[in-house]
Structures are given as structure tokens and as C-alpha cells.
Amino acid sequence: MSLAELHLHLYGCLRGEHVLRMLARSPRPSWERYEPKFEKVFGRPSPARALVARYVAGDETAVAEFEELFVFGDEDAGSFERFQTKFDLIAAASVVGIAARAPEMIPAALDEIRDAARMILDDQRRSGVSYAEQRFFFGRGTPPELIEGGLRALLEVFQESSAPIARLAPSLPRSDPWPHWEIVQRLALSPVGAALTGVDFCFIEEGHPPKEQRALFDAVLDHNRQNPERALAILYHVGESFEDKSLESAVRWVHEAAEMGAHRLGHAIALGVDPDAYGAHVRKESVAERRDQVAYDLRHASALAQYGVHVDRHALAREAELLASREGELQIVYDHRRLHEVRARQRFAMHAVRGHGAVVEVCPTSNLRIGGLRDPAHHPVRRFLEEGVAIVVASDDPGIFGTTLQRELAWVAAHAGVDVHELGARSWSARSEVLTGRR
Ligand SMILES: [Zn+2]
């Protein structure tokens, strides 16, 4: 089966062996941040530095031990801190972060990015991936010459690759995407722009409602109308982590991102997760978020009612008045009845997402290990398929999760009872360049 992989973060594709090689080559690995954090999170000192020394001395057995240290496995599940600590090993090996503060290191950072991209394309080819869309994130405040140089370096490497066919979707910082977007648009229209097929939003979503990106989405869609041959898909991580808000708001965020024109939604766990996964519990959310929820309920009152959600227009209008002058946080108590209602809201939102034509990217291992879904039966994929939501299966950070696209597809096929070939074929028709009409 010829595989297309649509949700990847480039450095998350690095295997333990790649990171070990990078650390061995690095003139100055940044141990000072990684080591104390590892000890704090895992309660023992990290053997990483000693493993690198053994590897440099020619001890090949260090590779397997390093791989085990590096992979964020089932035994680490449910701890974002552990995930971050594993990721910090990549940061220790990389000079990209250093170059963001020390411009003289930019050439070394660009060399590293090129090398990493080549190692990853190699790994993908060997594991049967024929087409790969990769995301790459430069944080807010990165010097423009590093962003532009880094993205250009990737596009040059990707352009040369035919197995796999490689595509780039730069991730834009949610807090201020505009300076990055300006660079991305320029590159998209440049001679290397053919391999640039999307933009992505990732990293912490809490505090960044989709409505904040409306103007940026409009700018991308406008770019697409003016430059159809260089159109860019909007890829948006949403509903992956929603500790800070009501389940209703988490569902709404996914719906809103699709409504605003996102072509593919990353994870969207909130849209279809079994609400019983959370049991009776209490949550908090900001008054501002509740105001948006009230407005949403009023706007969709009759459609929600069709799905069995009772919307009391008068009560909501009164609540809106009360909330207008308030700030701070509200407490929301979930009992069986309210969880049942969330399920109905999800059905409404799933049908809306389907109507908008957005495709949900399902990354099972990532969801089970960092999404905090303890019981695989609560994973949303079965409901997505039941409700006719378009999905593709992807692996997110296959290096750090120690997985492959084949394994992710096999899990969904077994878990949801669908044909693995049919599932794999879905990705080909959901490529960014297909969804935006480039091809
Ligand atoms: Zn992701």
C-alpha cells in the first residue's frame, strides 16, 4: 500500500538514532536545561550524556538504549511533562533555538535543518511513505532571517525529493501569526513555492480561541483566490487539549475552526470523544468563553434542538445580560444529564464540520499518550466514522512516539472495524494540494 502521511511535525519525526547522531556531532549540546528537568520529572539522573559518550567511542549498543530513553511510550502516558522532557532531548541536540538568539549561529542551524530533513525523508522512504506533509514551527520572536532561511532550506530539500514526495506547512504562532505569514506568503509565490502547500497552527491552544485567527484565515483564503496555483491549505490543531474550558466550548471551537474555513483539523478530540470518559466532574471556564458559548447557543438554537439539545432562549438572553458586565471564572458541574447533552452537541457539530468539508486528522497514539485518553474505547474515531466525518489517519510525531503510519492505520482499522486499505486511501484525497484545488 502506498502511504500518504498528512500530520507530521518535522523534528517529531526524528528517531532516537537521529537525535543521538545530532548530539554526537554537536559542538555544544544544551544539557543545562534538559538534565535538571529530566531528573525532576523522572526522579533519576538522565543517562543521555553517558550514552552519547559511549556512542562516540564506537559502542553501538548505546543506540538501542538511547532509543528507549528517547521514546515517549505507553508507560509515560498521560503526562505532558514527560512528553516535553523527551522533546527537550531534541532541543538539547539542536542549535535552532540558539540561533534564534545568536545570529552568527544561523548558518549552522540551516545546515542542521537540511540534515534533519534528509534523515527524515530517508526514514519515511524506508517505512513505505510515498507522500509526506510536514509542519515546521518557528516560535514567536524568531529573527525573520532564520524563519525565511529555515523554510527555504526545507523547501529546497523537499523539492529534490521524489520518494517520498515532500510538502511543507509552516506552523504560525497563534499569538501573532502575521510576521510569519508575510514570509510564508512570499515563499509560496517564489520559485521554491511549489512544495509549500499549507499553513498550520499548533502548540498550546488554551487561551487562543479560533475567532482570534479569523483575519488570518481570511488573508490565506484571499491569497488562494488570487493565486490558485499556489493555494495553501489551512491546517488547524484544535480540540486536542481543553483543560481550561467547558466541554461545550471545546466542541464549539472545533466547529468554529471548520466554519472559518480550516481545511483540516488536527486531532479534534473534543468533537467526538465519549463524554463519559470524564465521568461526573467539575470544570472552570472564563466568563468571556461562556459569553461566546451563550451567543453560539442562541445562534444555533433551532438546529441544536433538532439534535435534542434544549435551548432556553429567554434564560440565555438573561444570562448574556448578566455576563456582559462580569469577568473572572465560572464553575460548571457535569452530571450524567449534562454529559448526555454534550454528546448531542457533538453530533450537531460533527454534522456541521462535515458540511463545511473539513477533514479531521486522527493520530491515535498521540491522542492516547498525550491526549489523556486512558481507555481506547473513548477515542473519537469510531464516532467520527459513524457520523460520516471525513478523517485521515496520521502519526503526528512518529519518532518521539516510536510509531509508524502503518501502525497507526492498523490500530484504527482494528479499533473501528474498517478496511485498512480504504483508510489509507483517504489520505491521498485529503492532501493539501487536493483540498485547495491546486490539483
Ligand atoms: Zn500535531
Coordinates of C-alpha atoms and ligand atoms in Angstrom, one line a residue:
M1 CA 0.0 0.0 0.0
S2 CA 1.3 3.4 -1.0
L3 CA 1.1 5.7 2.1
A4 CA 0.4 9.4 2.4
E5 CA 1.2 10.9 5.7
L6 CA -0.6 14.2 6.4
H7 CA 0.1 15.2 10.0
L8 CA 3.7 15.4 10.9
H9 CA 6.0 17.8 12.8
L10 CA 9.4 17.6 11.2
Y11 CA 11.5 17.3 14.4
G12 CA 9.0 15.0 15.9
C13 CA 9.9 12.5 13.1
L14 CA 13.5 12.3 14.3
R15 CA 14.2 8.8 15.6
G16 CA 16.3 8.2 18.7
E17 CA 19.2 7.3 16.5
H18 CA 19.0 10.6 14.6
V19 CA 19.0 12.6 17.8
L20 CA 21.9 10.5 19.1
R21 CA 23.8 11.3 15.9
M22 CA 23.0 15.0 16.2
L23 CA 24.2 15.1 19.8
A24 CA 27.4 13.3 18.9
R25 CA 28.1 15.9 16.2
S26 CA 27.0 18.9 18.2
P27 CA 29.9 21.2 19.3
R28 CA 27.9 22.1 22.4
P29 CA 24.8 20.2 23.3
S30 CA 22.5 22.2 25.6
W31 CA 22.4 19.8 28.6
E32 CA 21.9 22.6 31.1
R33 CA 18.1 22.7 30.5
Y34 CA 17.5 19.1 29.8
E35 CA 19.3 17.3 32.6
P36 CA 17.8 19.1 35.7
K37 CA 14.3 18.8 34.1
F38 CA 14.7 15.1 33.4
E39 CA 15.8 14.5 37.0
K40 CA 12.8 16.4 38.3
V41 CA 10.3 14.7 36.1
F42 CA 11.7 11.1 36.2
G43 CA 13.2 11.2 39.7
R44 CA 16.6 9.9 38.5
P45 CA 19.5 11.5 36.5
S46 CA 19.4 11.1 32.7
P47 CA 21.8 8.6 31.2
A48 CA 21.8 10.6 27.9
R49 CA 25.2 12.3 28.2
A50 CA 26.9 8.9 29.1
L51 CA 25.1 7.2 26.1
V52 CA 26.4 9.9 23.7
A53 CA 29.9 9.3 25.0
R54 CA 29.6 5.6 24.5
Y55 CA 28.3 6.1 21.0
V56 CA 31.1 8.5 20.1
A57 CA 33.6 5.9 21.4
G58 CA 32.1 3.4 19.0
D59 CA 29.8 1.4 21.3
E60 CA 26.8 0.6 19.0
T61 CA 24.8 -0.9 21.9
A62 CA 24.2 2.7 23.0
V63 CA 21.8 3.2 20.1
A64 CA 19.0 0.9 21.4
E65 CA 19.4 2.2 25.0
F66 CA 19.1 5.8 23.7
E67 CA 16.1 4.9 21.6
E68 CA 14.4 3.6 24.8
L69 CA 15.3 6.7 26.7
F70 CA 14.0 8.9 23.9
V71 CA 10.7 7.3 23.0
F72 CA 7.6 8.7 24.9
G73 CA 6.0 5.3 25.4
D74 CA 2.8 3.8 27.0
E75 CA 4.4 3.9 30.4
D76 CA 4.7 7.7 30.2
A77 CA 1.1 8.2 29.0
G78 CA -1.0 10.9 30.5
S79 CA 2.0 13.2 31.4
F80 CA 2.5 16.2 29.2
E81 CA 5.6 17.0 31.3
R82 CA 7.2 13.7 30.4
F83 CA 6.4 14.3 26.7
Q84 CA 8.0 17.7 27.0
T85 CA 11.1 16.3 28.7
K86 CA 11.5 13.8 25.9
F87 CA 11.2 16.6 23.4
D88 CA 13.8 18.6 25.3
L89 CA 16.3 16.0 24.3
I90 CA 15.8 17.1 20.7
A91 CA 16.1 20.7 21.8
A92 CA 19.4 19.8 23.5
A93 CA 20.7 18.4 20.3
S94 CA 19.5 21.3 18.1
V95 CA 21.2 24.7 17.5
V96 CA 18.0 26.2 16.0
G97 CA 17.0 27.6 19.4
I98 CA 20.5 29.0 20.0
A99 CA 20.5 30.6 16.5
A100 CA 17.2 32.4 17.4
R101 CA 19.2 34.4 19.9
A102 CA 22.7 34.4 18.3
P103 CA 22.6 35.3 14.6
E104 CA 26.1 34.0 14.0
M105 CA 24.7 30.5 14.6
I106 CA 22.1 30.8 11.8
P107 CA 24.2 29.0 9.1
A108 CA 24.8 26.1 11.5
A109 CA 21.1 26.0 12.2
L110 CA 20.3 25.9 8.5
D111 CA 22.7 23.0 8.0
E112 CA 21.1 21.1 10.8
I113 CA 17.6 21.6 9.4
R114 CA 18.8 20.4 6.0
D115 CA 20.4 17.3 7.5
A116 CA 17.4 16.5 9.7
A117 CA 15.1 16.8 6.7
R118 CA 17.2 14.4 4.7
M119 CA 17.4 11.8 7.5
I120 CA 13.7 12.0 8.0
L121 CA 12.8 11.6 4.3
D122 CA 15.1 8.6 4.2
D123 CA 13.3 7.1 7.2
Q124 CA 9.9 7.8 5.6
R125 CA 11.0 6.2 2.3
R126 CA 12.1 3.0 4.2
S127 CA 8.8 2.8 6.0
G128 CA 6.8 3.0 2.8
V129 CA 5.6 6.6 3.0
S130 CA 5.3 7.9 -0.6
Y131 CA 3.9 11.3 0.3
A132 CA 4.5 13.4 3.4
E133 CA 3.3 16.8 4.5
Q134 CA 5.5 18.1 7.3
R135 CA 5.0 21.0 9.6
F136 CA 7.7 23.2 11.0
F137 CA 7.4 25.7 13.8
F138 CA 9.5 28.7 14.5
G139 CA 8.3 30.4 17.7
R140 CA 7.2 33.9 18.1
G141 CA 10.1 36.4 18.1
T142 CA 12.4 34.2 15.9
P143 CA 14.5 36.5 13.7
P144 CA 13.0 36.8 10.2
E145 CA 16.2 35.7 8.5
L146 CA 16.2 32.4 10.5
I147 CA 12.5 31.8 9.6
E148 CA 12.9 32.6 5.9
G149 CA 16.3 30.8 5.7
G150 CA 15.0 27.7 7.5
L151 CA 11.8 27.4 5.5
R152 CA 13.7 28.0 2.2
A153 CA 16.2 25.3 3.2
L154 CA 13.4 22.8 3.8
L155 CA 11.7 23.7 0.5
E156 CA 14.9 23.2 -1.4
V157 CA 15.4 19.7 0.2
F158 CA 11.8 18.8 -0.3
Q159 CA 11.8 19.9 -4.0
E160 CA 14.6 17.4 -4.7
S161 CA 12.8 14.5 -3.1
S162 CA 10.6 12.3 -5.2
A163 CA 10.3 9.4 -2.7
P164 CA 8.6 10.5 -0.7
I165 CA 7.0 13.5 -2.4
A166 CA 7.6 16.1 0.4
R167 CA 5.4 19.1 1.2
L168 CA 5.8 21.8 3.8
A169 CA 3.2 23.5 6.0
P170 CA 4.9 26.1 8.2
S171 CA 3.3 26.4 11.6
L172 CA 2.4 30.0 12.5
P173 CA 2.5 31.2 16.1
R174 CA -1.1 31.6 17.4
S175 CA -0.2 34.8 19.4
D176 CA 0.9 36.8 16.4
P177 CA 1.0 34.9 13.1
W178 CA 1.3 38.0 10.8
P179 CA 5.1 38.4 10.6
H180 CA 5.5 34.7 9.9
W181 CA 2.6 34.7 7.4
E182 CA 4.2 37.5 5.4
I183 CA 7.4 35.4 5.0
V184 CA 5.4 32.3 4.2
Q185 CA 3.3 34.0 1.5
R186 CA 6.4 35.4 -0.1
L187 CA 8.0 31.9 -0.2
A188 CA 4.8 30.4 -1.5
L189 CA 4.9 32.7 -4.5
S190 CA 8.7 32.2 -5.1
P191 CA 10.3 29.6 -7.3
V192 CA 10.6 27.1 -4.4
G193 CA 6.9 27.6 -3.5
A194 CA 5.5 24.5 -5.3
A195 CA 6.3 22.3 -2.3
L196 CA 4.7 24.8 0.2
T197 CA 1.1 23.6 0.3
G198 CA -0.3 24.7 3.7
V199 CA 0.0 26.7 6.9
D200 CA -0.5 25.2 10.3
F201 CA -1.4 26.3 13.8
C202 CA -0.1 24.1 16.6
F203 CA 1.3 24.2 20.1
I204 CA -0.7 25.4 23.1
E205 CA -4.3 26.1 22.1
E206 CA -5.6 27.2 25.5
G207 CA -6.1 31.0 25.6
H208 CA -6.3 31.2 21.8
P209 CA -9.9 30.8 20.6
P210 CA -10.2 30.2 16.8
K211 CA -12.0 33.5 16.4
E212 CA -8.6 35.3 17.0
Q213 CA -7.4 33.9 13.7
R214 CA -10.4 35.0 11.6
A215 CA -8.5 37.8 9.8
L216 CA -5.5 35.5 9.2
F217 CA -7.8 32.7 7.7
D218 CA -9.4 35.4 5.5
A219 CA -5.9 36.5 4.3
V220 CA -5.0 32.9 3.4
L221 CA -8.3 32.3 1.6
D222 CA -7.8 35.6 -0.2
H223 CA -4.3 34.5 -1.2
N224 CA -5.8 31.3 -2.5
R225 CA -8.3 33.2 -4.7
Q226 CA -5.6 35.3 -6.2
N227 CA -3.0 32.6 -6.6
P228 CA -4.9 29.3 -7.2
E229 CA -1.7 27.6 -8.5
R230 CA 0.0 28.3 -5.1
A231 CA -3.1 27.9 -2.9
L232 CA -2.4 27.0 0.7
A233 CA -4.5 24.7 2.9
I234 CA -5.3 25.9 6.5
L235 CA -4.4 23.1 9.0
Y236 CA -5.5 23.8 12.5
H237 CA -4.8 21.9 15.7
V238 CA -8.0 22.3 17.8
G239 CA -9.8 20.4 20.4
E240 CA -6.7 18.5 21.4
S241 CA -6.3 20.0 24.9
F242 CA -9.2 21.7 26.6
E243 CA -8.5 21.7 30.3
D244 CA -9.4 25.4 30.7
K245 CA -12.9 25.4 29.4
S246 CA -16.3 23.7 29.3
L247 CA -16.8 20.6 27.1
E248 CA -19.4 22.7 25.2
S249 CA -16.9 25.4 24.4
A250 CA -14.3 22.8 23.4
V251 CA -16.8 21.3 20.9
R252 CA -17.7 24.8 19.7
W253 CA -14.0 25.7 19.0
V254 CA -13.7 22.8 16.6
H255 CA -17.0 23.8 14.9
E256 CA -15.8 27.4 14.6
A257 CA -12.5 26.5 13.1
A258 CA -14.3 24.5 10.4
E259 CA -16.8 27.3 9.8
M260 CA -13.9 29.8 9.4
G261 CA -12.5 27.7 6.5
A262 CA -9.9 25.3 8.0
H263 CA -9.3 22.6 5.5
R264 CA -8.1 20.0 8.0
L265 CA -8.4 19.9 11.8
G266 CA -5.6 18.4 13.9
H267 CA -7.0 15.8 16.4
A268 CA -10.4 17.5 17.2
I269 CA -10.7 15.1 20.2
A270 CA -13.3 17.3 21.8
L271 CA -15.6 16.9 18.8
G272 CA -16.1 13.2 19.2
V273 CA -14.6 11.9 22.5
D274 CA -17.1 9.9 24.6
P275 CA -18.1 12.4 27.2
D276 CA -18.4 9.5 29.7
A277 CA -14.6 9.4 29.6
Y278 CA -14.7 12.3 32.0
G279 CA -17.5 11.0 34.3
A280 CA -19.2 13.4 36.7
H281 CA -16.8 16.2 37.4
V282 CA -16.4 20.0 37.7
R283 CA -14.7 22.3 35.3
K284 CA -14.0 26.0 35.1
E285 CA -14.1 28.4 32.2
S286 CA -13.7 32.1 31.8
V287 CA -16.8 34.4 31.7
A288 CA -15.6 35.5 28.2
E289 CA -15.7 32.0 26.9
R290 CA -19.2 31.4 28.4
R291 CA -20.4 34.6 26.7
D292 CA -19.3 33.2 23.4
Q293 CA -21.0 29.9 24.2
V294 CA -24.3 31.7 25.0
A295 CA -24.1 33.6 21.7
Y296 CA -23.4 30.3 19.9
D297 CA -26.3 28.6 21.5
L298 CA -28.7 31.4 20.6
R299 CA -27.4 31.5 17.0
H300 CA -27.9 27.7 16.6
A301 CA -30.9 27.3 18.9
S302 CA -33.2 25.6 16.4
A303 CA -30.5 23.4 14.9
L304 CA -29.4 22.3 18.3
A305 CA -33.0 21.5 19.3
Q306 CA -33.2 19.1 16.3
Y307 CA -30.3 17.1 17.9
G308 CA -32.1 17.0 21.2
V309 CA -30.3 19.9 22.9
H310 CA -32.9 22.0 24.7
V311 CA -32.0 25.7 24.3
D312 CA -34.0 28.1 26.5
R313 CA -33.7 31.3 24.6
H314 CA -35.1 33.6 27.3
A315 CA -32.8 32.2 30.0
L316 CA -29.8 32.5 27.7
A317 CA -30.7 36.1 26.8
R318 CA -30.9 36.9 30.6
E319 CA -27.6 35.2 31.2
A320 CA -26.0 37.2 28.4
E321 CA -27.1 40.4 30.1
L322 CA -25.7 39.3 33.4
L323 CA -22.4 38.2 32.0
A324 CA -22.0 41.4 30.0
S325 CA -20.5 43.3 32.9
R326 CA -18.8 40.3 34.6
E327 CA -15.3 38.9 34.4
G328 CA -13.4 36.1 36.0
E329 CA -14.2 32.4 36.0
L330 CA -17.3 30.2 36.3
Q331 CA -17.7 26.7 37.6
I332 CA -19.5 24.1 35.6
V333 CA -20.8 20.9 37.1
Y334 CA -21.1 17.9 34.9
D335 CA -23.6 15.2 35.8
H336 CA -24.9 12.4 33.7
R337 CA -27.6 14.6 32.1
R338 CA -25.1 17.3 31.1
L339 CA -22.7 14.8 29.7
H340 CA -25.5 13.2 27.7
E341 CA -26.3 16.7 26.3
V342 CA -22.6 17.2 25.3
R343 CA -22.9 14.0 23.2
A344 CA -25.9 15.6 21.4
R345 CA -24.0 18.8 20.8
Q346 CA -21.1 16.8 19.4
R347 CA -23.4 15.2 16.9
F348 CA -24.7 18.6 15.8
A349 CA -21.1 19.9 15.5
M350 CA -19.9 16.8 13.7
H351 CA -22.6 17.3 11.1
A352 CA -21.6 20.9 10.7
V353 CA -17.9 20.1 10.3
R354 CA -18.9 17.5 7.7
G355 CA -21.0 20.2 5.9
H356 CA -18.0 22.6 5.8
G357 CA -15.9 19.9 4.2
A358 CA -13.2 19.9 6.9
V359 CA -11.2 16.8 7.3
V360 CA -10.2 15.6 10.8
E361 CA -6.6 14.3 11.3
V362 CA -6.7 11.4 13.7
C363 CA -3.4 10.5 15.4
P364 CA -4.3 7.6 17.8
T365 CA -1.0 7.0 19.6
S366 CA -0.6 10.7 20.2
N367 CA -4.2 11.0 21.5
L368 CA -3.9 8.1 23.8
R369 CA -0.5 9.1 25.2
I370 CA -0.7 12.9 25.4
G371 CA -4.4 13.4 24.9
G372 CA -5.0 11.7 28.2
L373 CA -7.5 9.2 26.8
R374 CA -6.8 6.2 29.1
D375 CA -9.4 3.9 27.6
P376 CA -9.1 3.4 23.8
A377 CA -12.9 2.8 23.7
H378 CA -13.3 6.6 24.4
H379 CA -11.3 7.6 21.4
P380 CA -13.4 9.6 19.0
V381 CA -12.6 7.8 15.7
R382 CA -15.4 5.4 15.8
R383 CA -18.0 8.2 16.3
F384 CA -16.3 10.2 13.5
L385 CA -16.9 7.3 11.2
E386 CA -20.4 6.7 12.4
E387 CA -21.4 10.3 11.8
G388 CA -19.7 10.5 8.4
V389 CA -17.0 13.0 9.4
A390 CA -14.1 12.9 6.9
I391 CA -11.0 11.6 8.6
V392 CA -7.4 10.7 7.8
V393 CA -5.1 8.8 10.0
A394 CA -1.6 10.2 10.8
S395 CA 1.2 9.8 13.2
D396 CA 1.9 13.3 14.5
D397 CA 5.4 12.7 16.0
P398 CA 6.3 9.2 14.9
G399 CA 9.9 9.5 16.1
I400 CA 9.2 10.5 19.6
F401 CA 6.2 8.1 19.9
G402 CA 8.2 5.3 18.3
T403 CA 5.5 4.5 15.9
T404 CA 4.8 4.4 12.1
L405 CA 1.9 5.4 9.9
Q406 CA 1.3 1.7 9.2
R407 CA 0.9 1.0 12.9
E408 CA -1.5 4.0 13.3
L409 CA -3.6 2.8 10.4
A410 CA -3.7 -0.8 11.8
W411 CA -4.9 0.5 15.2
V412 CA -7.8 2.4 13.7
A413 CA -8.7 -0.4 11.3
A414 CA -8.8 -2.9 14.2
H415 CA -10.5 -0.5 16.6
A416 CA -13.1 0.9 14.3
G417 CA -13.6 -2.2 12.2
V418 CA -12.7 -0.6 8.8
D419 CA -10.6 -1.8 5.9
V420 CA -7.0 -0.6 6.3
H421 CA -6.6 0.0 2.6
E422 CA -9.7 2.1 2.3
L423 CA -8.5 4.0 5.4
G424 CA -5.0 4.6 3.9
A425 CA -6.5 5.7 0.6
R426 CA -8.5 8.5 2.3
S427 CA -5.2 10.5 2.9
W428 CA -4.5 10.7 -0.8
S429 CA -7.7 12.6 -1.5
A430 CA -7.2 14.9 1.6
R431 CA -3.8 16.2 0.6
S432 CA -3.5 19.9 1.0
E433 CA -3.0 20.4 -2.8
V434 CA -6.2 18.5 -3.4
L435 CA -8.3 20.3 -0.9
T436 CA -7.3 23.7 -2.2
G437 CA -7.9 22.7 -5.8
R438 CA -4.2 23.0 -6.9
R439 CA -4.6 19.5 -8.3
Ligands
ZN1 ZN 0.4 17.8 15.7

